[in-house]
mmCIF file with all atom_site columns, C-alpha atoms and ligand atoms in Angstrom:
data_model
loop_
_atom_site.group_PDB
_atom_site.id
_atom_site.type_symbol
_atom_site.label_atom_id
_atom_site.label_alt_id
_atom_site.label_comp_id
_atom_site.label_asym_id
_atom_site.label_entity_id
_atom_site.label_seq_id
_atom_site.pdbx_PDB_ins_code
_atom_site.Cartn_x
_atom_site.Cartn_y
_atom_site.Cartn_z
_atom_site.occupancy
_atom_site.B_iso_or_equiv
_atom_site.pdbx_formal_charge
_atom_site.auth_seq_id
_atom_site.auth_comp_id
_atom_site.auth_asym_id
_atom_site.auth_atom_id
_atom_site.pdbx_PDB_model_num
ATOM   1   C  CA  . UNK M 1 1   ? -4.585  16.400 -30.884 1.00 92.00 ? 1   UNK M CA  1
ATOM   2   C  CA  . UNK M 1 2   ? -5.649  19.324 -27.751 1.00 97.00 ? 2   UNK M CA  1
ATOM   3   C  CA  . UNK M 1 3   ? -3.899  18.237 -24.837 1.00 98.00 ? 3   UNK M CA  1
ATOM   4   C  CA  . UNK M 1 4   ? -4.525  19.248 -21.088 1.00 98.00 ? 4   UNK M CA  1
ATOM   5   C  CA  . UNK M 1 5   ? -2.171  19.292 -17.768 1.00 98.00 ? 5   UNK M CA  1
ATOM   6   C  CA  . UNK M 1 6   ? -3.900  17.421 -14.891 1.00 97.00 ? 6   UNK M CA  1
ATOM   7   C  CA  . UNK M 1 7   ? -4.188  19.375 -12.192 1.00 95.00 ? 7   UNK M CA  1
ATOM   8   C  CA  . UNK M 1 8   ? -6.212  18.437 -8.605  1.00 89.00 ? 8   UNK M CA  1
ATOM   9   C  CA  . UNK M 1 9   ? -9.437  20.142 -8.692  1.00 83.00 ? 9   UNK M CA  1
ATOM   10  C  CA  . UNK M 1 10  ? -8.696  23.535 -7.347  1.00 79.00 ? 10  UNK M CA  1
ATOM   11  C  CA  . UNK M 1 11  ? -11.520 22.595 -4.159  1.00 80.00 ? 11  UNK M CA  1
ATOM   12  C  CA  . UNK M 1 12  ? -10.785 19.233 -2.422  1.00 70.00 ? 12  UNK M CA  1
ATOM   13  C  CA  . UNK M 1 13  ? -13.801 19.428 -0.413  1.00 76.00 ? 13  UNK M CA  1
ATOM   14  C  CA  . UNK M 1 14  ? -16.299 19.448 -3.268  1.00 81.00 ? 14  UNK M CA  1
ATOM   15  C  CA  . UNK M 1 15  ? -15.079 16.422 -5.247  1.00 86.00 ? 15  UNK M CA  1
ATOM   16  C  CA  . UNK M 1 16  ? -17.618 13.976 -5.797  1.00 92.00 ? 16  UNK M CA  1
ATOM   17  C  CA  . UNK M 1 17  ? -14.938 11.130 -4.929  1.00 94.00 ? 17  UNK M CA  1
ATOM   18  C  CA  . UNK M 1 18  ? -13.896 9.908  -1.043  1.00 92.00 ? 18  UNK M CA  1
ATOM   19  C  CA  . UNK M 1 19  ? -10.186 7.917  -2.125  1.00 93.00 ? 19  UNK M CA  1
ATOM   20  C  CA  . UNK M 1 20  ? -7.227  8.744  -0.389  1.00 92.00 ? 20  UNK M CA  1
ATOM   21  C  CA  . UNK M 1 21  ? -3.802  7.340  0.192   1.00 96.00 ? 21  UNK M CA  1
ATOM   22  C  CA  . UNK M 1 22  ? -0.316  8.403  1.904   1.00 96.00 ? 22  UNK M CA  1
ATOM   23  C  CA  . UNK M 1 23  ? 2.471   7.267  0.226   1.00 96.00 ? 23  UNK M CA  1
ATOM   24  C  CA  . UNK M 1 24  ? 6.089   6.965  -0.764  1.00 94.00 ? 24  UNK M CA  1
ATOM   25  C  CA  . UNK M 1 25  ? 8.554   5.652  -3.038  1.00 95.00 ? 25  UNK M CA  1
ATOM   26  C  CA  . UNK M 1 26  ? 10.897  1.977  -2.265  1.00 94.00 ? 26  UNK M CA  1
ATOM   27  C  CA  . UNK M 1 27  ? 13.704  3.736  -3.888  1.00 97.00 ? 27  UNK M CA  1
ATOM   28  C  CA  . UNK M 1 28  ? 15.929  7.178  -4.724  1.00 97.00 ? 28  UNK M CA  1
ATOM   29  C  CA  . UNK M 1 29  ? 18.203  8.950  -6.596  1.00 97.00 ? 29  UNK M CA  1
ATOM   30  C  CA  . UNK M 1 30  ? 19.566  11.288 -3.547  1.00 96.00 ? 30  UNK M CA  1
ATOM   31  C  CA  . UNK M 1 31  ? 19.075  15.228 -3.952  1.00 96.00 ? 31  UNK M CA  1
ATOM   32  C  CA  . UNK M 1 32  ? 22.801  16.414 -4.575  1.00 96.00 ? 32  UNK M CA  1
ATOM   33  C  CA  . UNK M 1 33  ? 24.705  18.920 -1.738  1.00 96.00 ? 33  UNK M CA  1
ATOM   34  C  CA  . UNK M 1 34  ? 25.995  22.155 -3.253  1.00 93.00 ? 34  UNK M CA  1
ATOM   35  C  CA  . UNK M 1 35  ? 28.066  23.947 -0.938  1.00 89.00 ? 35  UNK M CA  1
ATOM   36  C  CA  . UNK M 1 36  ? 26.796  27.536 -3.098  1.00 90.00 ? 36  UNK M CA  1
ATOM   37  C  CA  . UNK M 1 37  ? 23.129  26.401 -4.030  1.00 87.00 ? 37  UNK M CA  1
ATOM   38  C  CA  . UNK M 1 38  ? 22.809  23.951 -0.814  1.00 87.00 ? 38  UNK M CA  1
ATOM   39  C  CA  . UNK M 1 39  ? 20.668  20.942 -1.685  1.00 92.00 ? 39  UNK M CA  1
ATOM   40  C  CA  . UNK M 1 40  ? 18.531  20.939 -4.589  1.00 92.00 ? 40  UNK M CA  1
ATOM   41  C  CA  . UNK M 1 41  ? 16.384  17.535 -6.311  1.00 93.00 ? 41  UNK M CA  1
ATOM   42  C  CA  . UNK M 1 42  ? 14.428  17.461 -9.238  1.00 91.00 ? 42  UNK M CA  1
ATOM   43  C  CA  . UNK M 1 43  ? 11.241  15.757 -8.590  1.00 91.00 ? 43  UNK M CA  1
ATOM   44  C  CA  . UNK M 1 44  ? 10.592  13.155 -11.815 1.00 95.00 ? 44  UNK M CA  1
ATOM   45  C  CA  . UNK M 1 45  ? 9.089   9.640  -10.987 1.00 97.00 ? 45  UNK M CA  1
ATOM   46  C  CA  . UNK M 1 46  ? 9.728   5.878  -12.563 1.00 98.00 ? 46  UNK M CA  1
ATOM   47  C  CA  . UNK M 1 47  ? 7.734   4.415  -11.301 1.00 98.00 ? 47  UNK M CA  1
ATOM   48  C  CA  . UNK M 1 48  ? 7.660   1.136  -13.325 1.00 98.00 ? 48  UNK M CA  1
ATOM   49  C  CA  . UNK M 1 49  ? 12.122  1.109  -12.788 1.00 97.00 ? 49  UNK M CA  1
ATOM   50  C  CA  . UNK M 1 50  ? 13.008  -1.709 -10.589 1.00 96.00 ? 50  UNK M CA  1
ATOM   51  C  CA  . UNK M 1 51  ? 15.764  -2.035 -8.451  1.00 96.00 ? 51  UNK M CA  1
ATOM   52  C  CA  . UNK M 1 52  ? 14.175  -5.592 -6.357  1.00 94.00 ? 52  UNK M CA  1
ATOM   53  C  CA  . UNK M 1 53  ? 17.005  -7.603 -7.641  1.00 94.00 ? 53  UNK M CA  1
ATOM   54  C  CA  . UNK M 1 54  ? 19.907  -5.100 -6.804  1.00 92.00 ? 54  UNK M CA  1
ATOM   55  C  CA  . UNK M 1 55  ? 22.203  -6.041 -3.662  1.00 88.00 ? 55  UNK M CA  1
ATOM   56  C  CA  . UNK M 1 56  ? 22.306  -2.633 -2.750  1.00 81.00 ? 56  UNK M CA  1
ATOM   57  C  CA  . UNK M 1 57  ? 18.549  -1.129 -3.445  1.00 87.00 ? 57  UNK M CA  1
ATOM   58  C  CA  . UNK M 1 58  ? 19.002  -0.411 1.129   1.00 88.00 ? 58  UNK M CA  1
ATOM   59  C  CA  . UNK M 1 59  ? 20.616  2.140  0.257   1.00 87.00 ? 59  UNK M CA  1
ATOM   60  C  CA  . UNK M 1 60  ? 17.741  3.265  -1.819  1.00 95.00 ? 60  UNK M CA  1
ATOM   61  C  CA  . UNK M 1 61  ? 15.875  4.231  -0.135  1.00 94.00 ? 61  UNK M CA  1
ATOM   62  C  CA  . UNK M 1 62  ? 16.372  7.460  0.602   1.00 93.00 ? 62  UNK M CA  1
ATOM   63  C  CA  . UNK M 1 63  ? 16.415  10.987 -0.622  1.00 92.00 ? 63  UNK M CA  1
ATOM   64  C  CA  . UNK M 1 64  ? 18.183  12.588 2.317   1.00 95.00 ? 64  UNK M CA  1
ATOM   65  C  CA  . UNK M 1 65  ? 21.297  15.085 0.382   1.00 96.00 ? 65  UNK M CA  1
ATOM   66  C  CA  . UNK M 1 66  ? 24.401  13.840 -0.420  1.00 96.00 ? 66  UNK M CA  1
ATOM   67  C  CA  . UNK M 1 67  ? 27.549  15.015 -1.388  1.00 95.00 ? 67  UNK M CA  1
ATOM   68  C  CA  . UNK M 1 68  ? 28.253  14.816 -5.011  1.00 94.00 ? 68  UNK M CA  1
ATOM   69  C  CA  . UNK M 1 69  ? 30.362  12.099 -5.506  1.00 95.00 ? 69  UNK M CA  1
ATOM   70  C  CA  . UNK M 1 70  ? 28.216  9.665  -3.642  1.00 96.00 ? 70  UNK M CA  1
ATOM   71  C  CA  . UNK M 1 71  ? 25.487  11.048 -5.476  1.00 96.00 ? 71  UNK M CA  1
ATOM   72  C  CA  . UNK M 1 72  ? 26.987  10.181 -8.640  1.00 96.00 ? 72  UNK M CA  1
ATOM   73  C  CA  . UNK M 1 73  ? 28.385  6.964  -7.871  1.00 95.00 ? 73  UNK M CA  1
ATOM   74  C  CA  . UNK M 1 74  ? 24.064  5.522  -6.187  1.00 95.00 ? 74  UNK M CA  1
ATOM   75  C  CA  . UNK M 1 75  ? 23.887  7.826  -9.935  1.00 96.00 ? 75  UNK M CA  1
ATOM   76  C  CA  . UNK M 1 76  ? 25.608  5.010  -11.071 1.00 95.00 ? 76  UNK M CA  1
ATOM   77  C  CA  . UNK M 1 77  ? 23.740  2.063  -9.707  1.00 95.00 ? 77  UNK M CA  1
ATOM   78  C  CA  . UNK M 1 78  ? 20.542  2.849  -10.546 1.00 96.00 ? 78  UNK M CA  1
ATOM   79  C  CA  . UNK M 1 79  ? 21.172  4.660  -14.561 1.00 97.00 ? 79  UNK M CA  1
ATOM   80  C  CA  . UNK M 1 80  ? 21.045  -0.084 -15.331 1.00 96.00 ? 80  UNK M CA  1
ATOM   81  C  CA  . UNK M 1 81  ? 17.540  0.171  -14.666 1.00 97.00 ? 81  UNK M CA  1
ATOM   82  C  CA  . UNK M 1 82  ? 16.932  3.020  -16.175 1.00 97.00 ? 82  UNK M CA  1
ATOM   83  C  CA  . UNK M 1 83  ? 15.858  3.795  -20.544 1.00 96.00 ? 83  UNK M CA  1
ATOM   84  C  CA  . UNK M 1 84  ? 19.124  4.792  -21.575 1.00 96.00 ? 84  UNK M CA  1
ATOM   85  C  CA  . UNK M 1 85  ? 16.477  7.776  -23.017 1.00 94.00 ? 85  UNK M CA  1
ATOM   86  C  CA  . UNK M 1 86  ? 15.501  8.669  -20.196 1.00 96.00 ? 86  UNK M CA  1
ATOM   87  C  CA  . UNK M 1 87  ? 16.927  11.617 -18.416 1.00 95.00 ? 87  UNK M CA  1
ATOM   88  C  CA  . UNK M 1 88  ? 18.148  10.634 -14.268 1.00 96.00 ? 88  UNK M CA  1
ATOM   89  C  CA  . UNK M 1 89  ? 18.872  13.392 -11.910 1.00 95.00 ? 89  UNK M CA  1
ATOM   90  C  CA  . UNK M 1 90  ? 19.464  13.459 -7.884  1.00 96.00 ? 90  UNK M CA  1
ATOM   91  C  CA  . UNK M 1 91  ? 16.009  13.704 -6.132  1.00 96.00 ? 91  UNK M CA  1
ATOM   92  C  CA  . UNK M 1 92  ? 13.858  11.166 -8.209  1.00 96.00 ? 92  UNK M CA  1
ATOM   93  C  CA  . UNK M 1 93  ? 12.325  9.264  -7.276  1.00 96.00 ? 93  UNK M CA  1
ATOM   94  C  CA  . UNK M 1 94  ? 11.778  4.899  -8.683  1.00 97.00 ? 94  UNK M CA  1
ATOM   95  C  CA  . UNK M 1 95  ? 10.025  2.202  -7.670  1.00 97.00 ? 95  UNK M CA  1
ATOM   96  C  CA  . UNK M 1 96  ? 5.748   2.130  -7.503  1.00 97.00 ? 96  UNK M CA  1
ATOM   97  C  CA  . UNK M 1 97  ? 4.159   3.996  -4.484  1.00 97.00 ? 97  UNK M CA  1
ATOM   98  C  CA  . UNK M 1 98  ? 3.497   2.060  -1.139  1.00 96.00 ? 98  UNK M CA  1
ATOM   99  C  CA  . UNK M 1 99  ? 1.322   2.672  1.638   1.00 97.00 ? 99  UNK M CA  1
ATOM   100 C  CA  . UNK M 1 100 ? -2.794  2.791  2.653   1.00 96.00 ? 100 UNK M CA  1
ATOM   101 C  CA  . UNK M 1 101 ? -5.587  4.289  0.671   1.00 96.00 ? 101 UNK M CA  1
ATOM   102 C  CA  . UNK M 1 102 ? -8.733  3.660  2.236   1.00 94.00 ? 102 UNK M CA  1
ATOM   103 C  CA  . UNK M 1 103 ? -12.581 5.505  0.470   1.00 93.00 ? 103 UNK M CA  1
ATOM   104 C  CA  . UNK M 1 104 ? -13.947 5.234  -2.893  1.00 93.00 ? 104 UNK M CA  1
ATOM   105 C  CA  . UNK M 1 105 ? -11.735 6.277  -5.222  1.00 95.00 ? 105 UNK M CA  1
ATOM   106 C  CA  . UNK M 1 106 ? -13.345 7.513  -9.341  1.00 96.00 ? 106 UNK M CA  1
ATOM   107 C  CA  . UNK M 1 107 ? -11.695 6.622  -12.509 1.00 98.00 ? 107 UNK M CA  1
ATOM   108 C  CA  . UNK M 1 108 ? -8.372  8.995  -12.252 1.00 98.00 ? 108 UNK M CA  1
ATOM   109 C  CA  . UNK M 1 109 ? -6.871  10.898 -8.933  1.00 97.00 ? 109 UNK M CA  1
ATOM   110 C  CA  . UNK M 1 110 ? -5.104  13.703 -9.328  1.00 95.00 ? 110 UNK M CA  1
ATOM   111 C  CA  . UNK M 1 111 ? -2.966  14.365 -5.956  1.00 86.00 ? 111 UNK M CA  1
ATOM   112 C  CA  . UNK M 1 112 ? -0.834  15.995 -5.985  1.00 90.00 ? 112 UNK M CA  1
ATOM   113 C  CA  . UNK M 1 113 ? -0.325  16.733 -9.243  1.00 91.00 ? 113 UNK M CA  1
ATOM   114 C  CA  . UNK M 1 114 ? 2.247   15.011 -9.795  1.00 94.00 ? 114 UNK M CA  1
ATOM   115 C  CA  . UNK M 1 115 ? 1.103   11.928 -10.539 1.00 96.00 ? 115 UNK M CA  1
ATOM   116 C  CA  . UNK M 1 116 ? -1.395  10.280 -12.036 1.00 98.00 ? 116 UNK M CA  1
ATOM   117 C  CA  . UNK M 1 117 ? -3.375  7.579  -10.862 1.00 98.00 ? 117 UNK M CA  1
ATOM   118 C  CA  . UNK M 1 118 ? -6.501  5.189  -12.528 1.00 98.00 ? 118 UNK M CA  1
ATOM   119 C  CA  . UNK M 1 119 ? -8.970  2.411  -11.106 1.00 97.00 ? 119 UNK M CA  1
ATOM   120 C  CA  . UNK M 1 120 ? -8.063  -1.189 -13.131 1.00 97.00 ? 120 UNK M CA  1
ATOM   121 C  CA  . UNK M 1 121 ? -10.987 -0.365 -15.447 1.00 98.00 ? 121 UNK M CA  1
ATOM   122 C  CA  . UNK M 1 122 ? -9.633  2.514  -16.436 1.00 98.00 ? 122 UNK M CA  1
ATOM   123 C  CA  . UNK M 1 123 ? -6.530  1.499  -16.544 1.00 98.00 ? 123 UNK M CA  1
ATOM   124 C  CA  . UNK M 1 124 ? -7.801  -1.686 -19.129 1.00 98.00 ? 124 UNK M CA  1
ATOM   125 C  CA  . UNK M 1 125 ? -9.850  0.968  -21.466 1.00 98.00 ? 125 UNK M CA  1
ATOM   126 C  CA  . UNK M 1 126 ? -7.089  3.247  -21.908 1.00 98.00 ? 126 UNK M CA  1
ATOM   127 C  CA  . UNK M 1 127 ? -4.937  0.038  -23.110 1.00 98.00 ? 127 UNK M CA  1
ATOM   128 C  CA  . UNK M 1 128 ? -8.346  -1.805 -24.946 1.00 98.00 ? 128 UNK M CA  1
ATOM   129 C  CA  . UNK M 1 129 ? -8.920  1.475  -26.542 1.00 98.00 ? 129 UNK M CA  1
ATOM   130 C  CA  . UNK M 1 130 ? -5.213  1.527  -28.447 1.00 98.00 ? 130 UNK M CA  1
ATOM   131 C  CA  . UNK M 1 131 ? -4.076  4.496  -26.509 1.00 98.00 ? 131 UNK M CA  1
ATOM   132 C  CA  . UNK M 1 132 ? 0.390   5.300  -27.107 1.00 98.00 ? 132 UNK M CA  1
ATOM   133 C  CA  . UNK M 1 133 ? 2.358   5.563  -23.552 1.00 98.00 ? 133 UNK M CA  1
ATOM   134 C  CA  . UNK M 1 134 ? 0.398   4.048  -21.530 1.00 98.00 ? 134 UNK M CA  1
ATOM   135 C  CA  . UNK M 1 135 ? 2.998   3.053  -18.668 1.00 98.00 ? 135 UNK M CA  1
ATOM   136 C  CA  . UNK M 1 136 ? 0.823   1.433  -15.892 1.00 98.00 ? 136 UNK M CA  1
ATOM   137 C  CA  . UNK M 1 137 ? 1.970   0.486  -12.175 1.00 98.00 ? 137 UNK M CA  1
ATOM   138 C  CA  . UNK M 1 138 ? 0.258   -0.706 -9.925  1.00 98.00 ? 138 UNK M CA  1
ATOM   139 C  CA  . UNK M 1 139 ? 0.306   1.348  -6.646  1.00 97.00 ? 139 UNK M CA  1
ATOM   140 C  CA  . UNK M 1 140 ? 1.501   -0.752 -3.791  1.00 96.00 ? 140 UNK M CA  1
ATOM   141 C  CA  . UNK M 1 141 ? -1.609  0.341  -1.752  1.00 96.00 ? 141 UNK M CA  1
ATOM   142 C  CA  . UNK M 1 142 ? -3.443  -1.136 1.802   1.00 94.00 ? 142 UNK M CA  1
ATOM   143 C  CA  . UNK M 1 143 ? -6.862  -1.120 2.198   1.00 91.00 ? 143 UNK M CA  1
ATOM   144 C  CA  . UNK M 1 144 ? -9.398  -2.533 4.308   1.00 86.00 ? 144 UNK M CA  1
ATOM   145 C  CA  . UNK M 1 145 ? -12.638 -2.252 1.673   1.00 76.00 ? 145 UNK M CA  1
ATOM   146 C  CA  . UNK M 1 146 ? -11.962 -5.861 -0.714  1.00 75.00 ? 146 UNK M CA  1
ATOM   147 C  CA  . UNK M 1 147 ? -13.925 -4.731 -2.780  1.00 81.00 ? 147 UNK M CA  1
ATOM   148 C  CA  . UNK M 1 148 ? -12.251 -2.002 -4.223  1.00 85.00 ? 148 UNK M CA  1
ATOM   149 C  CA  . UNK M 1 149 ? -10.638 -1.972 -7.415  1.00 92.00 ? 149 UNK M CA  1
ATOM   150 C  CA  . UNK M 1 150 ? -6.326  -2.146 -7.697  1.00 95.00 ? 150 UNK M CA  1
ATOM   151 C  CA  . UNK M 1 151 ? -5.449  1.610  -8.560  1.00 97.00 ? 151 UNK M CA  1
ATOM   152 C  CA  . UNK M 1 152 ? -2.299  2.129  -11.115 1.00 98.00 ? 152 UNK M CA  1
ATOM   153 C  CA  . UNK M 1 153 ? -0.148  4.934  -10.995 1.00 98.00 ? 153 UNK M CA  1
ATOM   154 C  CA  . UNK M 1 154 ? 0.930   6.000  -15.050 1.00 98.00 ? 154 UNK M CA  1
ATOM   155 C  CA  . UNK M 1 155 ? 3.943   7.159  -14.889 1.00 98.00 ? 155 UNK M CA  1
ATOM   156 C  CA  . UNK M 1 156 ? 5.217   10.902 -16.935 1.00 98.00 ? 156 UNK M CA  1
ATOM   157 C  CA  . UNK M 1 157 ? 8.419   10.171 -18.688 1.00 98.00 ? 157 UNK M CA  1
ATOM   158 C  CA  . UNK M 1 158 ? 9.641   14.014 -19.431 1.00 97.00 ? 158 UNK M CA  1
ATOM   159 C  CA  . UNK M 1 159 ? 9.826   14.051 -23.366 1.00 97.00 ? 159 UNK M CA  1
ATOM   160 C  CA  . UNK M 1 160 ? 8.077   17.082 -23.988 1.00 98.00 ? 160 UNK M CA  1
ATOM   161 C  CA  . UNK M 1 161 ? 9.404   20.513 -23.542 1.00 97.00 ? 161 UNK M CA  1
ATOM   162 C  CA  . UNK M 1 162 ? 8.127   23.429 -22.819 1.00 97.00 ? 162 UNK M CA  1
ATOM   163 C  CA  . UNK M 1 163 ? 8.711   26.394 -25.422 1.00 97.00 ? 163 UNK M CA  1
ATOM   164 C  CA  . UNK M 1 164 ? 11.671  28.154 -24.162 1.00 95.00 ? 164 UNK M CA  1
ATOM   165 C  CA  . UNK M 1 165 ? 9.608   32.539 -24.794 1.00 96.00 ? 165 UNK M CA  1
ATOM   166 C  CA  . UNK M 1 166 ? 7.821   31.303 -22.119 1.00 95.00 ? 166 UNK M CA  1
ATOM   167 C  CA  . UNK M 1 167 ? 10.650  30.030 -19.643 1.00 94.00 ? 167 UNK M CA  1
ATOM   168 C  CA  . UNK M 1 168 ? 12.846  32.841 -17.409 1.00 89.00 ? 168 UNK M CA  1
ATOM   169 C  CA  . UNK M 1 169 ? 15.781  30.399 -16.249 1.00 86.00 ? 169 UNK M CA  1
ATOM   170 C  CA  . UNK M 1 170 ? 17.889  31.408 -14.083 1.00 85.00 ? 170 UNK M CA  1
ATOM   171 C  CA  . UNK M 1 171 ? 21.631  31.426 -14.057 1.00 89.00 ? 171 UNK M CA  1
ATOM   172 C  CA  . UNK M 1 172 ? 23.450  27.361 -13.779 1.00 91.00 ? 172 UNK M CA  1
ATOM   173 C  CA  . UNK M 1 173 ? 25.179  27.407 -10.264 1.00 92.00 ? 173 UNK M CA  1
ATOM   174 C  CA  . UNK M 1 174 ? 28.141  28.709 -10.670 1.00 91.00 ? 174 UNK M CA  1
ATOM   175 C  CA  . UNK M 1 175 ? 28.934  25.353 -8.242  1.00 90.00 ? 175 UNK M CA  1
ATOM   176 C  CA  . UNK M 1 176 ? 27.564  22.870 -9.275  1.00 89.00 ? 176 UNK M CA  1
ATOM   177 C  CA  . UNK M 1 177 ? 25.661  23.680 -12.495 1.00 87.00 ? 177 UNK M CA  1
ATOM   178 C  CA  . UNK M 1 178 ? 22.534  23.319 -11.017 1.00 89.00 ? 178 UNK M CA  1
ATOM   179 C  CA  . UNK M 1 179 ? 20.181  25.574 -13.634 1.00 84.00 ? 179 UNK M CA  1
ATOM   180 C  CA  . UNK M 1 180 ? 16.052  25.456 -13.552 1.00 81.00 ? 180 UNK M CA  1
ATOM   181 C  CA  . UNK M 1 181 ? 12.786  27.724 -13.817 1.00 88.00 ? 181 UNK M CA  1
ATOM   182 C  CA  . UNK M 1 182 ? 9.820   28.117 -12.543 1.00 89.00 ? 182 UNK M CA  1
ATOM   183 C  CA  . UNK M 1 183 ? 7.019   27.301 -13.529 1.00 93.00 ? 183 UNK M CA  1
ATOM   184 C  CA  . UNK M 1 184 ? 5.001   29.687 -15.068 1.00 95.00 ? 184 UNK M CA  1
ATOM   185 C  CA  . UNK M 1 185 ? 1.620   31.009 -14.732 1.00 94.00 ? 185 UNK M CA  1
ATOM   186 C  CA  . UNK M 1 186 ? 1.212   31.424 -18.294 1.00 96.00 ? 186 UNK M CA  1
ATOM   187 C  CA  . UNK M 1 187 ? 2.933   28.571 -19.789 1.00 97.00 ? 187 UNK M CA  1
ATOM   188 C  CA  . UNK M 1 188 ? 3.259   26.088 -23.668 1.00 98.00 ? 188 UNK M CA  1
ATOM   189 C  CA  . UNK M 1 189 ? 5.004   24.147 -25.286 1.00 98.00 ? 189 UNK M CA  1
ATOM   190 C  CA  . UNK M 1 190 ? 7.404   23.614 -27.468 1.00 98.00 ? 190 UNK M CA  1
ATOM   191 C  CA  . UNK M 1 191 ? 5.269   21.665 -30.702 1.00 98.00 ? 191 UNK M CA  1
ATOM   192 C  CA  . UNK M 1 192 ? 8.428   19.737 -31.889 1.00 98.00 ? 192 UNK M CA  1
ATOM   193 C  CA  . UNK M 1 193 ? 8.863   18.423 -28.278 1.00 98.00 ? 193 UNK M CA  1
ATOM   194 C  CA  . UNK M 1 194 ? 4.616   16.772 -28.645 1.00 98.00 ? 194 UNK M CA  1
ATOM   195 C  CA  . UNK M 1 195 ? 5.853   13.307 -28.695 1.00 96.00 ? 195 UNK M CA  1
ATOM   196 C  CA  . UNK M 1 196 ? 3.659   12.254 -31.458 1.00 96.00 ? 196 UNK M CA  1
ATOM   197 C  CA  . UNK M 1 197 ? 0.723   10.524 -31.028 1.00 96.00 ? 197 UNK M CA  1
ATOM   198 C  CA  . UNK M 1 198 ? 1.320   9.778  -27.142 1.00 98.00 ? 198 UNK M CA  1
ATOM   199 C  CA  . UNK M 1 199 ? -1.653  9.977  -24.614 1.00 98.00 ? 199 UNK M CA  1
ATOM   200 C  CA  . UNK M 1 200 ? -0.124  11.112 -22.229 1.00 98.00 ? 200 UNK M CA  1
ATOM   201 C  CA  . UNK M 1 201 ? 3.635   11.925 -21.405 1.00 98.00 ? 201 UNK M CA  1
ATOM   202 C  CA  . UNK M 1 202 ? 5.253   14.781 -18.385 1.00 98.00 ? 202 UNK M CA  1
ATOM   203 C  CA  . UNK M 1 203 ? 7.430   18.216 -19.457 1.00 97.00 ? 203 UNK M CA  1
ATOM   204 C  CA  . UNK M 1 204 ? 10.775  18.085 -19.074 1.00 94.00 ? 204 UNK M CA  1
ATOM   205 C  CA  . UNK M 1 205 ? 11.968  20.244 -15.863 1.00 92.00 ? 205 UNK M CA  1
ATOM   206 C  CA  . UNK M 1 206 ? 8.439   19.963 -14.690 1.00 94.00 ? 206 UNK M CA  1
ATOM   207 C  CA  . UNK M 1 207 ? 6.289   18.270 -13.132 1.00 93.00 ? 207 UNK M CA  1
ATOM   208 C  CA  . UNK M 1 208 ? 3.641   18.627 -14.563 1.00 97.00 ? 208 UNK M CA  1
ATOM   209 C  CA  . UNK M 1 209 ? 1.725   15.509 -16.361 1.00 98.00 ? 209 UNK M CA  1
ATOM   210 C  CA  . UNK M 1 210 ? -0.231  16.358 -19.853 1.00 98.00 ? 210 UNK M CA  1
ATOM   211 C  CA  . UNK M 1 211 ? -2.869  14.178 -21.500 1.00 98.00 ? 211 UNK M CA  1
ATOM   212 C  CA  . UNK M 1 212 ? -4.257  14.203 -24.931 1.00 98.00 ? 212 UNK M CA  1
ATOM   213 C  CA  . UNK M 1 213 ? -8.054  15.245 -25.800 1.00 98.00 ? 213 UNK M CA  1
ATOM   214 C  CA  . UNK M 1 214 ? -8.297  11.343 -26.583 1.00 98.00 ? 214 UNK M CA  1
ATOM   215 C  CA  . UNK M 1 215 ? -7.014  10.415 -22.893 1.00 98.00 ? 215 UNK M CA  1
ATOM   216 C  CA  . UNK M 1 216 ? -9.656  12.772 -21.355 1.00 98.00 ? 216 UNK M CA  1
ATOM   217 C  CA  . UNK M 1 217 ? -13.038 11.347 -24.075 1.00 98.00 ? 217 UNK M CA  1
ATOM   218 C  CA  . UNK M 1 218 ? -11.743 8.077  -23.187 1.00 98.00 ? 218 UNK M CA  1
ATOM   219 C  CA  . UNK M 1 219 ? -11.935 8.409  -19.125 1.00 98.00 ? 219 UNK M CA  1
ATOM   220 C  CA  . UNK M 1 220 ? -14.790 10.175 -19.071 1.00 98.00 ? 220 UNK M CA  1
ATOM   221 C  CA  . UNK M 1 221 ? -17.050 7.493  -20.565 1.00 98.00 ? 221 UNK M CA  1
ATOM   222 C  CA  . UNK M 1 222 ? -16.773 5.119  -17.289 1.00 98.00 ? 222 UNK M CA  1
ATOM   223 C  CA  . UNK M 1 223 ? -17.939 8.576  -16.104 1.00 97.00 ? 223 UNK M CA  1
ATOM   224 C  CA  . UNK M 1 224 ? -16.576 12.129 -13.691 1.00 95.00 ? 224 UNK M CA  1
ATOM   225 C  CA  . UNK M 1 225 ? -13.489 11.720 -11.586 1.00 95.00 ? 225 UNK M CA  1
ATOM   226 C  CA  . UNK M 1 226 ? -12.511 14.094 -9.626  1.00 95.00 ? 226 UNK M CA  1
ATOM   227 C  CA  . UNK M 1 227 ? -9.427  16.327 -11.486 1.00 95.00 ? 227 UNK M CA  1
ATOM   228 C  CA  . UNK M 1 228 ? -9.356  19.576 -13.798 1.00 94.00 ? 228 UNK M CA  1
ATOM   229 C  CA  . UNK M 1 229 ? -7.599  19.834 -17.402 1.00 96.00 ? 229 UNK M CA  1
ATOM   230 C  CA  . UNK M 1 230 ? -5.944  22.489 -18.055 1.00 96.00 ? 230 UNK M CA  1
ATOM   231 C  CA  . UNK M 1 231 ? -6.105  23.384 -21.504 1.00 98.00 ? 231 UNK M CA  1
ATOM   232 C  CA  . UNK M 1 232 ? -2.155  23.241 -22.692 1.00 98.00 ? 232 UNK M CA  1
ATOM   233 C  CA  . UNK M 1 233 ? -1.187  24.664 -26.682 1.00 98.00 ? 233 UNK M CA  1
ATOM   234 C  CA  . UNK M 1 234 ? 2.066   23.697 -28.849 1.00 97.00 ? 234 UNK M CA  1
ATOM   235 C  CA  . UNK M 1 235 ? 3.471   26.371 -30.884 1.00 96.00 ? 235 UNK M CA  1
HETATM 236 ZN ZN1 . ZN  B 2 .   ? 25.422  24.266 -7.040  1.00 86.48 ? 1   ZN  B ZN1 1
#
């Protein structure tokens, strides 16, 4: 199976589709303050996590940095709602996108590159063809057009890893243990970490979303999207 990273079109004005949206997410784990490395947080999102039944969820509406104790307190509130096998870190965002949309959308929309939305017919086709790892969450986007199809965000769980040989990892912060890496321009996946059979997944420690060749072939049956598919290999 070949795999591709989703990227925004190189020239946004060259696209075929006029659709754009402005949205924020409903809930957040706050970013974390550290006396040494200032404030930090991951950018992973879990749109399928629904905190509407959580009594204290008002306190989770902001990603504004907090002291480690407060981050830990709020994270403990959220943890039971997140599948146990998935990481949860400061800065993570939860729940559906909420906002406004205008214009016409293609089958797949990737803007920014860490969010992927599909039109309702694309969602139905992906699920109907039996693709795996497709977790659609309806984006709550108000629009003035009543005939426009609904948009669904696809949750990209960070299941795969970049190959260690392509990562230049900085030593972790001695105060808080935070240790990240910047996205290497030349990168490939660690083969044994690629989840077998899945057609969409995220990459640990990055904001990248990877889809299978089968995903690309399936959505292309609905016509062109303003998406650039950059092949990523696995070793
Ligand atoms: Zn730190």
